[in-house]
Amino acid sequence: MPKLMSVNTFEHNQRQCQLTEGEEVWLFGYGSLIYLVDFPYIESKTASIRGWSRRFWQGSHDHRGTESSPGRVVTLIEEAGAICHGVAYKVEASVFEWLDVREKNGYLRLSITMAFEDETSETGLVYIATSDNDAYLGEASEYDIAYQIATAKGPSGTNSDYLLELADSLRNMGVEDEHIFTIEKYLHTIDTN
Ligand code: BEZ
């Protein structure tokens, strides 16, 4: 499929998804936003979204890999009946000036409805890397994904640390995610020396 979306989505997000100054917005985090919280927030709570699965199908050129040797990071894939658990943050609109830079490698800010444990819900935003962005890698076997993760590193650190921190955070939250834990299990069997 031809790639329609430039790998740098910063301008697109700033232009297409404008917010009002001072507006409070719910943001759903399902990847590094769960454990790397380098932005101010008003409130956070565990949350889930329906119809989406977390998958290591996005390439990382700028954080956990390089353009010539990309790492793999998570995105969301539509899947009927699936539930993805994560963390929701209530943030001020100005936070997206930073997050759009941090998540510029192919991620678009899209609207989503998230459910909380008390059975209330809110519509907010989520970053998703769709298959039409230049850095998208797509499906591979969980072993091949683990192998790529085992060897990749970029300006933000090793791709292994990204996977292990995400897996640990999900475990601590009591979340079962077969895709993530299977890749983690394979990673521990791979000797990169
Ligand atoms: C997240 O943790 O929600 C997230 C994952 C990938 C890119 C941007 C955000």
PDB file of C-alpha atoms and ligand atoms in Angstrom:
ATOM      1  CA  MET A   1       0.000   0.000   0.000  1.00  0.00           C
ATOM      2  CA  PRO A   2       1.471   3.444  -0.866  1.00  0.00           C
ATOM      3  CA  LYS A   3       2.345   5.507   2.215  1.00  0.00           C
ATOM      4  CA  LEU A   4       0.277   8.673   2.404  1.00  0.00           C
ATOM      5  CA  MET A   5       1.357  10.076   5.747  1.00  0.00           C
ATOM      6  CA  SER A   6       4.759  11.716   6.154  1.00  0.00           C
ATOM      7  CA  VAL A   7       6.788  10.140   8.907  1.00  0.00           C
ATOM      8  CA  ASN A   8       6.758  13.444  10.832  1.00  0.00           C
ATOM      9  CA  THR A   9       3.154  13.970  11.971  1.00  0.00           C
ATOM     10  CA  PHE A  10       3.832  17.006  14.215  1.00  0.00           C
ATOM     11  CA  GLU A  11       2.488  19.616  11.751  1.00  0.00           C
ATOM     12  CA  HIS A  12      -0.516  17.475  10.865  1.00  0.00           C
ATOM     13  CA  ASN A  13      -1.549  17.045  14.505  1.00  0.00           C
ATOM     14  CA  GLN A  14      -1.062  20.719  15.336  1.00  0.00           C
ATOM     15  CA  ARG A  15      -3.112  21.774  12.279  1.00  0.00           C
ATOM     16  CA  GLN A  16      -5.859  19.136  12.181  1.00  0.00           C
ATOM     17  CA  CYS A  17      -6.577  18.713  15.847  1.00  0.00           C
ATOM     18  CA  GLN A  18      -6.737  22.201  17.302  1.00  0.00           C
ATOM     19  CA  LEU A  19      -7.754  22.657  20.903  1.00  0.00           C
ATOM     20  CA  THR A  20      -8.810  25.733  22.834  1.00  0.00           C
ATOM     21  CA  GLU A  21      -6.280  27.246  25.224  1.00  0.00           C
ATOM     22  CA  GLY A  22      -7.010  26.109  28.779  1.00  0.00           C
ATOM     23  CA  GLU A  23      -9.325  23.305  27.600  1.00  0.00           C
ATOM     24  CA  GLU A  24      -9.086  20.086  29.638  1.00  0.00           C
ATOM     25  CA  VAL A  25      -8.811  16.906  27.583  1.00  0.00           C
ATOM     26  CA  TRP A  26      -8.715  13.206  28.440  1.00  0.00           C
ATOM     27  CA  LEU A  27      -5.777  11.394  26.817  1.00  0.00           C
ATOM     28  CA  PHE A  28      -5.679   7.580  26.642  1.00  0.00           C
ATOM     29  CA  GLY A  29      -2.186   6.074  27.013  1.00  0.00           C
ATOM     30  CA  TYR A  30      -1.472   2.459  26.058  1.00  0.00           C
ATOM     31  CA  GLY A  31       2.301   2.433  25.446  1.00  0.00           C
ATOM     32  CA  SER A  32       5.098   4.623  26.719  1.00  0.00           C
ATOM     33  CA  LEU A  33       2.523   7.076  28.059  1.00  0.00           C
ATOM     34  CA  ILE A  34       1.787   4.480  30.751  1.00  0.00           C
ATOM     35  CA  TYR A  35       5.278   4.612  32.254  1.00  0.00           C
ATOM     36  CA  LEU A  36       7.011   7.706  30.839  1.00  0.00           C
ATOM     37  CA  VAL A  37       4.927  10.548  32.219  1.00  0.00           C
ATOM     38  CA  ASP A  38       7.031  13.613  31.377  1.00  0.00           C
ATOM     39  CA  PHE A  39       4.057  16.002  31.185  1.00  0.00           C
ATOM     40  CA  PRO A  40       1.803  17.630  33.780  1.00  0.00           C
ATOM     41  CA  TYR A  41      -1.659  16.186  34.317  1.00  0.00           C
ATOM     42  CA  ILE A  42      -4.666  17.069  36.433  1.00  0.00           C
ATOM     43  CA  GLU A  43      -5.871  13.546  37.148  1.00  0.00           C
ATOM     44  CA  SER A  44      -5.096   9.998  36.001  1.00  0.00           C
ATOM     45  CA  LYS A  45      -6.914   6.684  36.215  1.00  0.00           C
ATOM     46  CA  THR A  46      -6.863   3.279  34.619  1.00  0.00           C
ATOM     47  CA  ALA A  47      -9.088   3.038  31.587  1.00  0.00           C
ATOM     48  CA  SER A  48      -9.854   0.828  28.611  1.00  0.00           C
ATOM     49  CA  ILE A  49     -10.970   1.184  25.027  1.00  0.00           C
ATOM     50  CA  ARG A  50     -13.060  -1.301  23.037  1.00  0.00           C
ATOM     51  CA  GLY A  51     -12.351  -2.584  19.555  1.00  0.00           C
ATOM     52  CA  TRP A  52      -8.587  -1.995  19.598  1.00  0.00           C
ATOM     53  CA  SER A  53      -5.524  -4.193  20.251  1.00  0.00           C
ATOM     54  CA  ARG A  54      -2.036  -3.036  21.251  1.00  0.00           C
ATOM     55  CA  ARG A  55       0.546  -4.266  18.712  1.00  0.00           C
ATOM     56  CA  PHE A  56       4.300  -3.769  18.194  1.00  0.00           C
ATOM     57  CA  TRP A  57       3.719  -2.898  14.547  1.00  0.00           C
ATOM     58  CA  GLN A  58       5.045   0.684  14.340  1.00  0.00           C
ATOM     59  CA  GLY A  59       8.660   1.436  13.506  1.00  0.00           C
ATOM     60  CA  SER A  60      10.642   3.829  15.679  1.00  0.00           C
ATOM     61  CA  HIS A  61      13.215   5.981  13.902  1.00  0.00           C
ATOM     62  CA  ASP A  62      13.580   8.648  16.546  1.00  0.00           C
ATOM     63  CA  HIS A  63      13.323   7.065  20.005  1.00  0.00           C
ATOM     64  CA  ARG A  64      14.103   3.321  20.124  1.00  0.00           C
ATOM     65  CA  GLY A  65      15.796   2.887  16.760  1.00  0.00           C
ATOM     66  CA  THR A  66      17.114   4.839  13.808  1.00  0.00           C
ATOM     67  CA  GLU A  67      15.976   5.328  10.230  1.00  0.00           C
ATOM     68  CA  SER A  68      18.436   2.716   8.973  1.00  0.00           C
ATOM     69  CA  SER A  69      17.754   0.319  11.854  1.00  0.00           C
ATOM     70  CA  PRO A  70      14.259   1.001  13.204  1.00  0.00           C
ATOM     71  CA  GLY A  71      13.009  -0.286  16.502  1.00  0.00           C
ATOM     72  CA  ARG A  72       9.455  -1.473  17.090  1.00  0.00           C
ATOM     73  CA  VAL A  73       6.956   0.365  19.283  1.00  0.00           C
ATOM     74  CA  VAL A  74       3.258  -0.082  19.907  1.00  0.00           C
ATOM     75  CA  THR A  75       0.284   1.202  18.001  1.00  0.00           C
ATOM     76  CA  LEU A  76      -3.392   0.256  18.059  1.00  0.00           C
ATOM     77  CA  ILE A  77      -5.009  -2.055  15.513  1.00  0.00           C
ATOM     78  CA  GLU A  78      -8.768  -2.277  15.085  1.00  0.00           C
ATOM     79  CA  GLU A  79     -10.071  -5.666  16.192  1.00  0.00           C
ATOM     80  CA  ALA A  80     -13.725  -6.430  16.832  1.00  0.00           C
ATOM     81  CA  GLY A  81     -14.340  -7.508  20.432  1.00  0.00           C
ATOM     82  CA  ALA A  82     -10.858  -6.575  21.683  1.00  0.00           C
ATOM     83  CA  ILE A  83     -10.279  -4.448  24.781  1.00  0.00           C
ATOM     84  CA  CYS A  84      -7.079  -2.483  25.329  1.00  0.00           C
ATOM     85  CA  HIS A  85      -6.274  -1.478  28.907  1.00  0.00           C
ATOM     86  CA  GLY A  86      -4.197   1.585  29.670  1.00  0.00           C
ATOM     87  CA  VAL A  87      -4.065   4.796  31.644  1.00  0.00           C
ATOM     88  CA  ALA A  88      -6.121   7.945  31.029  1.00  0.00           C
ATOM     89  CA  TYR A  89      -4.780  11.397  31.896  1.00  0.00           C
ATOM     90  CA  LYS A  90      -6.782  14.587  32.144  1.00  0.00           C
ATOM     91  CA  VAL A  91      -4.457  17.244  30.727  1.00  0.00           C
ATOM     92  CA  GLU A  92      -4.555  20.855  29.644  1.00  0.00           C
ATOM     93  CA  ALA A  93      -4.554  21.469  25.901  1.00  0.00           C
ATOM     94  CA  SER A  94      -1.063  23.025  26.062  1.00  0.00           C
ATOM     95  CA  VAL A  95       0.412  19.589  26.935  1.00  0.00           C
ATOM     96  CA  PHE A  96      -0.057  18.576  23.293  1.00  0.00           C
ATOM     97  CA  GLU A  97       2.555  21.109  22.210  1.00  0.00           C
ATOM     98  CA  TRP A  98       5.088  18.756  23.833  1.00  0.00           C
ATOM     99  CA  LEU A  99       3.390  15.408  23.209  1.00  0.00           C
ATOM    100  CA  ASP A 100       2.982  16.128  19.483  1.00  0.00           C
ATOM    101  CA  VAL A 101       6.780  16.548  19.348  1.00  0.00           C
ATOM    102  CA  ARG A 102       7.443  13.447  21.429  1.00  0.00           C
ATOM    103  CA  GLU A 103       5.059  11.297  19.350  1.00  0.00           C
ATOM    104  CA  LYS A 104       5.775  12.821  15.918  1.00  0.00           C
ATOM    105  CA  ASN A 105       7.101   9.608  14.341  1.00  0.00           C
ATOM    106  CA  GLY A 106       3.918   8.652  12.495  1.00  0.00           C
ATOM    107  CA  TYR A 107       1.296   9.039  15.239  1.00  0.00           C
ATOM    108  CA  LEU A 108      -1.975  10.898  14.652  1.00  0.00           C
ATOM    109  CA  ARG A 109      -4.126  12.278  17.442  1.00  0.00           C
ATOM    110  CA  LEU A 110      -7.583  10.767  17.078  1.00  0.00           C
ATOM    111  CA  SER A 111     -10.803  10.881  19.050  1.00  0.00           C
ATOM    112  CA  ILE A 112     -11.711   7.872  21.196  1.00  0.00           C
ATOM    113  CA  THR A 113     -14.152   6.890  23.914  1.00  0.00           C
ATOM    114  CA  MET A 114     -12.512   5.475  27.035  1.00  0.00           C
ATOM    115  CA  ALA A 115     -14.217   3.609  29.872  1.00  0.00           C
ATOM    116  CA  PHE A 116     -13.221   3.869  33.532  1.00  0.00           C
ATOM    117  CA  GLU A 117     -13.496   1.266  36.267  1.00  0.00           C
ATOM    118  CA  ASP A 118     -16.475   3.053  37.831  1.00  0.00           C
ATOM    119  CA  GLU A 119     -18.360   2.444  34.543  1.00  0.00           C
ATOM    120  CA  THR A 120     -18.302   6.090  33.502  1.00  0.00           C
ATOM    121  CA  SER A 121     -16.747   7.050  30.196  1.00  0.00           C
ATOM    122  CA  GLU A 122     -15.269  10.072  28.448  1.00  0.00           C
ATOM    123  CA  THR A 123     -14.431  10.970  24.893  1.00  0.00           C
ATOM    124  CA  GLY A 124     -10.850  12.102  24.542  1.00  0.00           C
ATOM    125  CA  LEU A 125      -7.754  11.648  22.424  1.00  0.00           C
ATOM    126  CA  VAL A 126      -5.321   8.860  21.638  1.00  0.00           C
ATOM    127  CA  TYR A 127      -2.197   8.660  19.484  1.00  0.00           C
ATOM    128  CA  ILE A 128      -2.433   5.998  16.778  1.00  0.00           C
ATOM    129  CA  ALA A 129       0.054   5.141  14.016  1.00  0.00           C
ATOM    130  CA  THR A 130      -1.997   3.894  11.070  1.00  0.00           C
ATOM    131  CA  SER A 131      -0.689   1.676   8.277  1.00  0.00           C
ATOM    132  CA  ASP A 132      -0.336   4.610   5.850  1.00  0.00           C
ATOM    133  CA  ASN A 133       2.575   6.256   7.679  1.00  0.00           C
ATOM    134  CA  ASP A 134       6.125   5.880   6.375  1.00  0.00           C
ATOM    135  CA  ALA A 135       7.476   4.326   9.566  1.00  0.00           C
ATOM    136  CA  TYR A 136       4.790   1.602   9.788  1.00  0.00           C
ATOM    137  CA  LEU A 137       6.225  -1.920   9.814  1.00  0.00           C
ATOM    138  CA  GLY A 138       3.109  -4.036  10.238  1.00  0.00           C
ATOM    139  CA  GLU A 139       2.585  -7.582  11.361  1.00  0.00           C
ATOM    140  CA  ALA A 140       5.410 -10.037  12.001  1.00  0.00           C
ATOM    141  CA  SER A 141       5.723 -13.135  14.158  1.00  0.00           C
ATOM    142  CA  GLU A 142       6.153 -12.417  17.853  1.00  0.00           C
ATOM    143  CA  TYR A 143       9.585 -14.080  17.725  1.00  0.00           C
ATOM    144  CA  ASP A 144      10.714 -11.851  14.836  1.00  0.00           C
ATOM    145  CA  ILE A 145       9.404  -8.796  16.689  1.00  0.00           C
ATOM    146  CA  ALA A 146      11.372  -9.838  19.793  1.00  0.00           C
ATOM    147  CA  TYR A 147      14.507 -10.322  17.684  1.00  0.00           C
ATOM    148  CA  GLN A 148      14.222  -6.847  16.174  1.00  0.00           C
ATOM    149  CA  ILE A 149      13.581  -5.333  19.620  1.00  0.00           C
ATOM    150  CA  ALA A 150      16.578  -7.170  21.091  1.00  0.00           C
ATOM    151  CA  THR A 151      19.006  -5.427  18.760  1.00  0.00           C
ATOM    152  CA  ALA A 152      17.506  -1.955  18.236  1.00  0.00           C
ATOM    153  CA  LYS A 153      18.428   1.202  20.068  1.00  0.00           C
ATOM    154  CA  GLY A 154      17.957   4.926  19.511  1.00  0.00           C
ATOM    155  CA  PRO A 155      18.304   8.335  21.183  1.00  0.00           C
ATOM    156  CA  SER A 156      15.795   7.436  23.947  1.00  0.00           C
ATOM    157  CA  GLY A 157      17.482   4.143  24.829  1.00  0.00           C
ATOM    158  CA  THR A 158      17.240   0.489  23.961  1.00  0.00           C
ATOM    159  CA  ASN A 159      14.154  -0.986  22.409  1.00  0.00           C
ATOM    160  CA  SER A 160      14.382  -3.810  25.007  1.00  0.00           C
ATOM    161  CA  ASP A 161      13.934  -1.305  27.841  1.00  0.00           C
ATOM    162  CA  TYR A 162      10.820   0.068  26.130  1.00  0.00           C
ATOM    163  CA  LEU A 163       9.293  -3.421  25.935  1.00  0.00           C
ATOM    164  CA  LEU A 164      10.344  -4.452  29.469  1.00  0.00           C
ATOM    165  CA  GLU A 165       9.065  -1.234  31.070  1.00  0.00           C
ATOM    166  CA  LEU A 166       5.744  -1.565  29.278  1.00  0.00           C
ATOM    167  CA  ALA A 167       5.396  -5.251  30.224  1.00  0.00           C
ATOM    168  CA  ASP A 168       6.252  -4.509  33.881  1.00  0.00           C
ATOM    169  CA  SER A 169       3.764  -1.643  34.028  1.00  0.00           C
ATOM    170  CA  LEU A 170       0.984  -3.789  32.573  1.00  0.00           C
ATOM    171  CA  ARG A 171       1.777  -6.590  35.031  1.00  0.00           C
ATOM    172  CA  ASN A 172       1.684  -4.135  37.944  1.00  0.00           C
ATOM    173  CA  MET A 173      -1.718  -2.934  36.727  1.00  0.00           C
ATOM    174  CA  GLY A 174      -2.978  -6.544  36.589  1.00  0.00           C
ATOM    175  CA  VAL A 175      -3.448  -6.344  32.806  1.00  0.00           C
ATOM    176  CA  GLU A 176      -3.145  -9.532  30.710  1.00  0.00           C
ATOM    177  CA  ASP A 177      -1.750  -8.778  27.262  1.00  0.00           C
ATOM    178  CA  GLU A 178      -0.745 -11.939  25.453  1.00  0.00           C
ATOM    179  CA  HIS A 179       1.017 -10.155  22.564  1.00  0.00           C
ATOM    180  CA  ILE A 180       3.237  -8.105  24.884  1.00  0.00           C
ATOM    181  CA  PHE A 181       4.037 -10.937  27.302  1.00  0.00           C
ATOM    182  CA  THR A 182       4.813 -13.398  24.482  1.00  0.00           C
ATOM    183  CA  ILE A 183       7.311 -10.965  22.936  1.00  0.00           C
ATOM    184  CA  GLU A 184       8.814 -10.366  26.397  1.00  0.00           C
ATOM    185  CA  LYS A 185       9.209 -14.132  26.906  1.00  0.00           C
ATOM    186  CA  TYR A 186      10.993 -14.514  23.532  1.00  0.00           C
ATOM    187  CA  LEU A 187      13.208 -11.503  24.250  1.00  0.00           C
ATOM    188  CA  HIS A 188      14.608 -13.306  27.313  1.00  0.00           C
ATOM    189  CA  THR A 189      15.685 -16.239  25.086  1.00  0.00           C
ATOM    190  CA  ILE A 190      17.610 -14.137  22.552  1.00  0.00           C
ATOM    191  CA  ASP A 191      21.350 -13.786  22.960  1.00  0.00           C
ATOM    192  CA  THR A 192      22.579 -10.707  21.096  1.00  0.00           C
ATOM    193  CA  ASN A 193      26.310 -11.267  21.777  1.00  0.00           C
TER     194      ASN A 193
HETATM  195  C1  BEZ B   1       0.695   5.794  24.264  1.00  0.00           C
HETATM  196  O1  BEZ B   1       1.312   5.340  25.204  1.00  0.00           O
HETATM  197  O2  BEZ B   1      -0.509   6.007  24.337  1.00  0.00           O
HETATM  198  C2  BEZ B   1       1.379   6.108  23.020  1.00  0.00           C
HETATM  199  C3  BEZ B   1       1.949   5.104  22.322  1.00  0.00           C
HETATM  200  C4  BEZ B   1       2.610   5.396  21.156  1.00  0.00           C
HETATM  201  C5  BEZ B   1       2.694   6.701  20.721  1.00  0.00           C
HETATM  202  C6  BEZ B   1       2.081   7.683  21.415  1.00  0.00           C
HETATM  203  C7  BEZ B   1       1.426   7.405  22.588  1.00  0.00           C
END
